[in-house]
Amino acid sequence: MKNIFDAPFLKKMCETASNMYRLGWDERNGGNISYLLDENEVAQYLDLNKVIRTIPTGFQANELIGRIFIVTGTGKYFKNIEKDPENNLGIIRIADDGATAELLWGYADGGRFTSELPAHLMSHISRLSVNPENRIIMHCHPDYTLAMTQVHEMDERALTRTLWKQMTESIVVFPDGLGVLPWMVCGTNEIGEATAEKMKKYRLVVWTLHGIYGAGRDMDETFGLIETVEKAAKQYMLTAHLPQVNTIEDSQLKELAEFFGVDYRKDYLNI
Ligand code: 13P
Ligand code: ZN
């Protein structure tokens, strides 16, 4: 059996959490990540017949029975994940009842998965139905995206258009735009269901006055989506109060999307 601390998926979780912390996206225990793993790969590092303990999830996820995830722990600080992964992360498998997590590794101090597990697992189900290659759901609280939810109209089309117009790369990176949820109590099955519903149409979902969710095939793609939104939101917050002299026109957004061959939301442009 190989050493779990050498597993590329564990290293990637640690590296990503540190980068997110360093960028200020994850104060204290803010944010959470879940990563759908390949069973054969995990079997190289762990005995899959050895369940440390079981933890009820509080909701049904029948579509994910038998699936294995590495997930950040609730209340755990992102700044600590890299130096102490065994206490701050856990590897769980969804049991045959669809409502129990079997702990295979981690949460060594008796902890449990993120309080946002409903939003994560329900979003995995949604994204897998759209793209079977989806592996990551990532949530965090980036400064400028969060600030923008205080001052910008929280309409999906309006928010997406504003972000597309902040910088040339935006429409190329997130041509499918952003879904938006109003303020809701976090950690509940309700916000999980609402997020997952949006995830059928969007890889990015903004939680008003809370943060953002991203989904992708791998850690870099997902990180890059949020990073690009955050950069665009920063441009907006740096300039929204100033007279705007130059802007990217709708015709130029169309030109960009066509040149890069991305499938963008055409009804979001006034053309
Ligand atoms: P957890 O510590 O339970 O992951 O919660 C952090 C968070 O960001 C809640 O939305
Ligand atoms: Zn949060």
Coordinates of C-alpha atoms and ligand atoms in Angstrom, one line a residue:
M1 CA 0.0 0.0 0.0
K2 CA 1.4 3.4 -1.0
N3 CA 1.7 6.3 1.5
I4 CA -1.5 8.4 1.5
F5 CA 0.5 11.6 2.1
D6 CA 2.1 11.0 -1.3
A7 CA -1.2 10.8 -3.1
P8 CA -1.5 13.5 -5.9
F9 CA -5.1 14.2 -4.9
L10 CA -4.2 14.9 -1.3
K11 CA -1.3 17.1 -2.4
K12 CA -3.6 19.0 -4.7
M13 CA -6.1 19.6 -2.0
C14 CA -3.4 20.9 0.3
E15 CA -1.8 23.1 -2.4
T16 CA -5.1 24.6 -3.5
A17 CA -6.3 25.3 0.1
S18 CA -3.0 27.2 0.8
N19 CA -3.4 29.2 -2.4
M20 CA -7.0 30.1 -1.6
Y21 CA -5.9 31.1 1.9
R22 CA -3.1 33.2 0.6
L23 CA -5.4 35.1 -1.7
G24 CA -7.7 35.9 1.2
W25 CA -10.6 33.8 -0.1
D26 CA -10.9 31.7 3.1
E27 CA -10.7 33.6 6.3
R28 CA -10.8 31.5 9.5
N29 CA -12.8 28.3 8.5
G30 CA -14.4 30.1 5.5
G31 CA -14.8 28.0 2.4
N32 CA -14.8 24.3 1.6
I33 CA -13.7 21.9 -1.2
S34 CA -14.9 18.5 -2.3
Y35 CA -13.1 16.4 -4.8
L36 CA -14.6 13.3 -6.4
L37 CA -11.9 10.6 -6.5
D38 CA -11.3 7.5 -8.6
E39 CA -11.9 4.4 -6.5
N40 CA -9.0 2.5 -8.1
E41 CA -6.6 5.4 -7.4
V42 CA -7.7 5.6 -3.7
A43 CA -7.3 1.8 -3.4
Q44 CA -3.6 2.2 -4.0
Y45 CA -3.4 4.2 -0.7
L46 CA -6.2 2.9 1.5
D47 CA -7.9 -0.4 2.4
L48 CA -11.4 0.4 1.1
N49 CA -12.9 -2.3 3.4
K50 CA -11.8 -0.4 6.5
V51 CA -14.4 2.1 7.6
I52 CA -13.2 4.2 10.5
R53 CA -16.6 5.4 11.5
T54 CA -19.9 6.4 9.8
I55 CA -21.4 9.9 9.8
P56 CA -25.0 10.6 8.7
T57 CA -25.2 13.3 6.0
G58 CA -28.8 14.4 6.7
F59 CA -30.0 14.1 3.1
Q60 CA -30.3 11.5 0.3
A61 CA -27.7 11.3 -2.4
N62 CA -28.6 8.1 -4.1
E63 CA -26.8 9.1 -7.3
L64 CA -23.5 9.1 -5.4
I65 CA -23.7 5.7 -3.7
G66 CA -20.3 4.2 -3.6
R67 CA -18.6 7.4 -4.7
I68 CA -15.5 8.5 -2.8
F69 CA -14.7 12.2 -2.0
I70 CA -11.9 14.0 -0.2
V71 CA -13.6 16.9 1.6
T72 CA -12.5 19.7 3.9
G73 CA -13.6 19.5 7.5
T74 CA -16.2 21.7 9.2
G75 CA -14.7 24.5 11.3
K76 CA -11.2 23.8 10.0
Y77 CA -9.0 26.7 9.0
F78 CA -7.7 26.7 5.4
K79 CA -4.4 28.0 6.6
N80 CA -3.8 24.8 8.5
I81 CA -4.8 22.2 5.9
E82 CA -1.4 21.9 4.2
K83 CA 0.6 21.4 7.5
D84 CA -2.0 19.0 9.0
P85 CA -4.1 17.3 6.4
E86 CA -5.2 14.3 8.5
N87 CA -7.1 16.5 11.0
N88 CA -8.4 19.0 8.5
L89 CA -9.5 16.8 5.6
G90 CA -11.4 13.5 5.3
I91 CA -11.9 10.8 2.7
I92 CA -15.6 9.7 2.7
R93 CA -17.6 7.1 0.7
I94 CA -21.4 7.5 0.3
A95 CA -22.8 4.3 1.8
D96 CA -25.5 2.1 0.2
D97 CA -28.3 3.9 2.0
G98 CA -27.3 7.1 0.2
A99 CA -27.5 9.1 3.4
T100 CA -24.4 8.0 5.4
A101 CA -20.8 8.9 4.9
E102 CA -18.3 6.2 5.6
L103 CA -15.0 7.7 6.8
L104 CA -12.0 6.0 5.2
W105 CA -9.3 8.4 6.3
G106 CA -8.9 11.8 8.1
Y107 CA -11.0 13.9 10.5
A108 CA -8.5 12.4 12.9
D109 CA -9.5 14.6 15.9
G110 CA -13.1 13.4 15.7
G111 CA -14.2 16.0 13.2
R112 CA -16.6 15.8 10.3
F113 CA -17.1 17.0 6.8
T114 CA -18.0 20.6 6.0
S115 CA -21.4 21.9 7.0
E116 CA -21.9 22.7 3.3
L117 CA -21.9 19.0 2.3
P118 CA -25.5 19.3 1.0
A119 CA -24.6 22.0 -1.4
H120 CA -21.4 20.1 -2.4
L121 CA -23.0 16.7 -3.0
M122 CA -26.1 18.0 -4.6
S123 CA -24.0 20.2 -6.9
H124 CA -21.8 17.2 -7.8
I125 CA -25.0 15.4 -8.9
S126 CA -26.1 18.3 -11.0
R127 CA -22.7 18.9 -12.7
L128 CA -22.1 15.2 -13.3
S129 CA -25.5 15.1 -15.1
V130 CA -24.2 17.9 -17.4
N131 CA -20.6 16.9 -17.6
P132 CA -19.6 13.3 -16.4
E133 CA -16.0 14.6 -16.1
N134 CA -16.8 17.0 -13.3
R135 CA -14.8 16.3 -10.2
I136 CA -14.6 19.5 -8.1
I137 CA -17.0 21.7 -6.1
M138 CA -15.3 24.7 -4.5
H139 CA -16.7 27.3 -2.2
C140 CA -15.0 30.4 -0.8
H141 CA -15.5 34.1 0.2
P142 CA -13.3 36.2 -2.2
D143 CA -13.2 39.9 -1.2
Y144 CA -14.2 41.7 -4.4
T145 CA -16.9 39.2 -5.4
L146 CA -18.4 39.5 -2.0
A147 CA -18.2 43.3 -2.0
M148 CA -19.9 43.4 -5.4
T149 CA -22.9 41.5 -4.0
Q150 CA -23.4 44.5 -1.7
V151 CA -23.5 47.1 -4.4
H152 CA -24.5 45.5 -7.7
E153 CA -27.9 44.4 -8.9
M154 CA -28.0 40.6 -8.2
D155 CA -29.6 39.6 -11.5
E156 CA -27.8 36.8 -13.3
R157 CA -27.8 38.6 -16.7
A158 CA -26.8 42.0 -15.3
L159 CA -24.0 40.6 -13.1
T160 CA -22.6 38.4 -15.8
R161 CA -22.6 41.3 -18.3
T162 CA -20.8 43.6 -15.8
L163 CA -18.1 41.0 -15.1
W164 CA -17.7 40.2 -18.9
K165 CA -17.1 43.9 -19.5
Q166 CA -14.4 44.3 -16.8
M167 CA -11.7 42.6 -18.8
T168 CA -11.2 40.9 -22.1
E169 CA -10.6 37.4 -20.7
S170 CA -13.9 37.1 -18.8
I171 CA -16.2 35.9 -21.5
V172 CA -13.6 33.5 -22.7
V173 CA -13.1 31.9 -19.3
F174 CA -16.8 31.9 -18.1
P175 CA -18.9 32.2 -21.3
D176 CA -21.7 30.3 -19.4
G177 CA -21.9 33.2 -16.9
L178 CA -22.9 33.2 -13.3
G179 CA -26.0 31.9 -11.4
V180 CA -27.1 34.0 -8.5
L181 CA -28.9 33.0 -5.2
P182 CA -30.4 35.6 -2.9
W183 CA -29.2 35.7 0.7
M184 CA -30.1 32.4 2.4
V185 CA -29.1 30.6 5.6
C186 CA -26.0 28.6 4.8
G187 CA -25.3 25.0 5.6
T188 CA -29.0 23.9 5.0
N189 CA -30.4 21.4 2.6
E190 CA -32.5 24.3 1.1
I191 CA -29.4 26.3 0.0
G192 CA -27.9 23.0 -1.2
E193 CA -30.9 22.3 -3.4
A194 CA -31.0 25.9 -4.7
T195 CA -27.3 25.8 -5.5
A196 CA -27.6 22.4 -7.2
E197 CA -30.5 23.7 -9.3
K198 CA -28.3 26.6 -10.6
M199 CA -25.4 24.2 -11.2
K200 CA -27.5 22.5 -13.9
K201 CA -27.0 25.7 -15.9
Y202 CA -23.9 27.4 -14.5
R203 CA -20.4 26.3 -13.3
L204 CA -20.4 29.4 -11.0
V205 CA -23.0 30.3 -8.5
V206 CA -22.8 33.5 -6.4
W207 CA -24.4 33.5 -2.9
T208 CA -25.4 37.0 -2.2
L209 CA -23.6 38.5 0.8
H210 CA -21.7 35.2 1.4
G211 CA -19.4 34.0 -1.4
I212 CA -19.2 31.9 -4.5
Y213 CA -19.4 28.3 -5.7
G214 CA -17.4 26.9 -8.6
A215 CA -17.4 23.6 -10.3
G216 CA -14.9 22.0 -12.7
R217 CA -13.2 18.9 -14.1
D218 CA -10.1 19.5 -12.0
M219 CA -8.8 21.7 -9.3
D220 CA -7.0 24.2 -11.6
E221 CA -10.0 24.7 -13.8
T222 CA -12.3 25.3 -10.8
F223 CA -9.8 27.6 -9.1
G224 CA -9.2 29.5 -12.3
L225 CA -12.9 30.1 -12.8
I226 CA -13.2 31.7 -9.3
E227 CA -9.9 33.5 -9.8
T228 CA -11.1 35.1 -13.0
V229 CA -14.5 36.2 -11.5
E230 CA -12.7 37.7 -8.6
K231 CA -10.2 39.6 -10.8
A232 CA -13.1 41.0 -12.8
A233 CA -15.0 41.9 -9.6
K234 CA -11.9 43.7 -8.4
Q235 CA -11.8 45.8 -11.6
Y236 CA -15.4 46.7 -11.0
M237 CA -14.9 47.6 -7.3
L238 CA -11.8 49.7 -8.2
T239 CA -13.6 51.7 -10.9
A240 CA -17.3 51.6 -10.4
H241 CA -17.3 55.0 -8.6
L242 CA -15.1 56.6 -11.3
P243 CA -16.3 58.1 -14.7
Q244 CA -16.0 55.3 -17.2
V245 CA -14.1 56.4 -20.3
N246 CA -13.5 53.0 -22.0
T247 CA -15.6 49.9 -22.1
I248 CA -15.9 46.6 -23.9
E249 CA -18.9 46.8 -26.2
D250 CA -21.3 44.0 -26.7
S251 CA -20.2 43.6 -30.3
Q252 CA -16.6 43.1 -29.0
L253 CA -17.8 40.5 -26.6
K254 CA -19.4 38.7 -29.5
E255 CA -16.1 39.0 -31.5
L256 CA -14.1 37.6 -28.6
A257 CA -16.5 34.6 -28.0
E258 CA -16.5 33.8 -31.7
F259 CA -12.7 34.0 -32.1
F260 CA -12.1 31.7 -29.1
G261 CA -14.9 29.4 -30.1
V262 CA -16.7 29.4 -26.8
D263 CA -20.4 28.6 -26.3
Y264 CA -21.6 31.8 -24.6
R265 CA -25.0 33.0 -23.4
K266 CA -26.0 34.9 -26.5
D267 CA -29.2 36.2 -24.8
Y268 CA -26.9 38.1 -22.4
L269 CA -25.7 40.4 -25.1
N270 CA -27.7 43.3 -26.5
I271 CA -27.2 42.4 -30.1
Ligands
13P1 P1 -17.5 24.9 7.2 O1 -16.4 25.2 8.2 O2 -18.5 24.0 7.8 O3 -16.9 24.3 5.9 O4 -18.2 26.2 6.8 C1 -17.5 27.3 6.2 C2 -18.3 28.1 5.3 O5 -17.8 28.8 4.4 C3 -19.8 28.0 5.4 O6 -20.4 28.6 4.3
ZN2 ZN -19.1 30.0 3.2

